[in-house]
Amino acid sequence: QVQLVESGGGLVQAGGSLRLSCAASRSIFSTYVAGWYRQAPGKQRELVATITPSGSTNYADSVKGRFTISRDNARNTLYLQMNSLKPEDTAVYYCNAYHWDLNYWGQGTQVTVSS
């Protein structure tokens, strides 16, 4: 079993930045595909960004050029650097890690961007 704990959310003005962190209870990011997802009120959960064990990244079109996903394997931590935030980025952000049939989610962290 793996626990994922997100932190770093909060309230920020449009144009501002936040960095989300996701701490894993054990070393997984060198073998699991990891990612960030978000869910806004009344909407389905959507992919924000993923990173593979080899370091390949993938981003939703809506965040390309503004968000950067990264990881620190030594610290068992996944990050999401979010710049140039927009009100439409407001959502609960979830950390995810999966490997074959193993799939883990964090509890989520709220990001609110005011206009």
Tab-separated table of C-alpha atoms in Angstrom:
chain	number	residue	atom	x	y	z
A	1	GLN	CA	0.000	0.000	0.000
A	2	VAL	CA	1.152	3.519	-0.793
A	3	GLN	CA	-0.035	6.748	0.785
A	4	LEU	CA	0.126	9.959	-1.194
A	5	VAL	CA	-0.176	13.287	0.613
A	6	GLU	CA	-0.563	16.532	-1.313
A	7	SER	CA	0.299	19.974	-0.017
A	8	GLY	CA	0.859	23.469	-1.330
A	9	GLY	CA	-2.617	24.469	-2.382
A	10	GLY	CA	-4.177	27.764	-1.443
A	11	LEU	CA	-5.653	31.014	-2.631
A	12	VAL	CA	-3.736	33.044	-5.213
A	13	GLN	CA	-4.527	35.934	-7.521
A	14	ALA	CA	-4.687	35.463	-11.260
A	15	GLY	CA	-1.204	35.570	-12.734
A	16	GLY	CA	0.338	34.183	-9.583
A	17	SER	CA	2.166	30.930	-8.919
A	18	LEU	CA	1.887	27.930	-6.644
A	19	ARG	CA	3.905	24.758	-6.243
A	20	LEU	CA	2.097	21.600	-5.253
A	21	SER	CA	3.904	18.712	-3.618
A	22	CYS	CA	2.927	15.063	-3.289
A	23	ALA	CA	4.831	13.010	-0.754
A	24	ALA	CA	4.739	9.238	-1.140
A	25	SER	CA	5.052	6.878	1.812
A	26	ARG	CA	7.720	4.884	0.021
A	27	SER	CA	9.915	5.063	-3.052
A	28	ILE	CA	7.688	4.646	-6.105
A	29	PHE	CA	8.306	7.418	-8.588
A	30	SER	CA	11.190	5.638	-10.270
A	31	THR	CA	8.843	2.789	-11.232
A	32	TYR	CA	5.317	4.249	-11.252
A	33	VAL	CA	3.752	6.606	-13.737
A	34	ALA	CA	2.828	9.649	-11.656
A	35	GLY	CA	0.534	12.509	-12.393
A	36	TRP	CA	-1.628	15.378	-11.301
A	37	TYR	CA	-5.344	15.556	-11.928
A	38	ARG	CA	-7.897	18.181	-11.005
A	39	GLN	CA	-11.601	18.400	-10.447
A	40	ALA	CA	-13.551	21.629	-10.514
A	41	PRO	CA	-17.032	21.899	-8.963
A	42	GLY	CA	-19.626	20.219	-11.170
A	43	LYS	CA	-17.015	18.853	-13.555
A	44	GLN	CA	-15.299	15.539	-14.087
A	45	ARG	CA	-11.777	14.889	-12.891
A	46	GLU	CA	-9.309	15.698	-15.665
A	47	LEU	CA	-5.675	15.024	-16.383
A	48	VAL	CA	-3.287	17.912	-15.768
A	49	ALA	CA	0.148	16.344	-16.263
A	50	THR	CA	1.957	13.026	-16.049
A	51	ILE	CA	5.563	11.889	-15.789
A	52	THR	CA	6.848	8.418	-16.572
A	53	PRO	CA	9.673	6.586	-14.780
A	54	SER	CA	11.964	7.552	-17.659
A	55	GLY	CA	11.064	11.210	-17.205
A	56	SER	CA	8.782	11.726	-20.185
A	57	THR	CA	6.102	14.292	-19.482
A	58	ASN	CA	2.657	14.958	-20.853
A	59	TYR	CA	0.419	17.969	-20.276
A	60	ALA	CA	-3.162	18.937	-20.880
A	61	ASP	CA	-3.375	21.562	-23.605
A	62	SER	CA	-4.902	24.006	-21.134
A	63	VAL	CA	-1.758	24.061	-18.956
A	64	LYS	CA	1.042	23.646	-21.497
A	65	GLY	CA	3.674	26.325	-21.101
A	66	ARG	CA	2.373	27.303	-17.647
A	67	PHE	CA	2.665	24.156	-15.505
A	68	THR	CA	5.681	21.904	-14.976
A	69	ILE	CA	5.613	18.441	-13.448
A	70	SER	CA	8.748	17.069	-11.825
A	71	ARG	CA	9.838	14.628	-9.193
A	72	ASP	CA	12.583	14.046	-6.654
A	73	ASN	CA	13.083	10.306	-6.322
A	74	ALA	CA	15.381	10.700	-3.319
A	75	ARG	CA	12.645	12.579	-1.443
A	76	ASN	CA	9.796	10.379	-2.788
A	77	THR	CA	8.077	13.586	-3.839
A	78	LEU	CA	6.200	14.691	-6.936
A	79	TYR	CA	5.789	18.376	-7.760
A	80	LEU	CA	3.602	20.571	-9.901
A	81	GLN	CA	4.868	24.089	-10.507
A	82	MET	CA	1.969	26.254	-11.618
A	83	ASN	CA	2.669	29.680	-13.115
A	84	SER	CA	0.441	32.297	-14.727
A	85	LEU	CA	-2.547	30.892	-12.916
A	86	LYS	CA	-6.016	31.622	-14.223
A	87	PRO	CA	-9.408	31.530	-12.479
A	88	GLU	CA	-10.283	28.478	-14.582
A	89	ASP	CA	-7.444	26.603	-12.866
A	90	THR	CA	-9.507	26.625	-9.663
A	91	ALA	CA	-10.058	23.021	-8.598
A	92	VAL	CA	-9.083	20.310	-6.183
A	93	TYR	CA	-5.773	18.893	-7.372
A	94	TYR	CA	-5.035	15.209	-6.864
A	95	CYS	CA	-1.795	13.290	-7.020
A	96	ASN	CA	-1.861	9.866	-8.676
A	97	ALA	CA	0.589	7.027	-9.140
A	98	TYR	CA	-0.014	3.771	-10.978
A	99	HIS	CA	1.914	0.674	-11.954
A	100	TRP	CA	0.175	-2.223	-13.702
A	101	ASP	CA	-2.953	-2.882	-11.594
A	102	LEU	CA	-1.823	-0.739	-8.674
A	103	ASN	CA	-3.404	2.703	-8.626
A	104	TYR	CA	-3.104	5.211	-5.796
A	105	TRP	CA	-4.641	8.623	-5.171
A	106	GLY	CA	-3.990	11.364	-2.683
A	107	GLN	CA	-6.719	13.155	-0.775
A	108	GLY	CA	-6.458	16.321	-2.844
A	109	THR	CA	-5.488	19.914	-2.219
A	110	GLN	CA	-7.621	22.941	-3.054
A	111	VAL	CA	-6.321	25.579	-5.447
A	112	THR	CA	-8.375	28.742	-5.784
A	113	VAL	CA	-7.421	31.468	-8.251
A	114	SER	CA	-9.157	34.804	-7.827
A	115	SER	CA	-9.686	37.208	-10.698
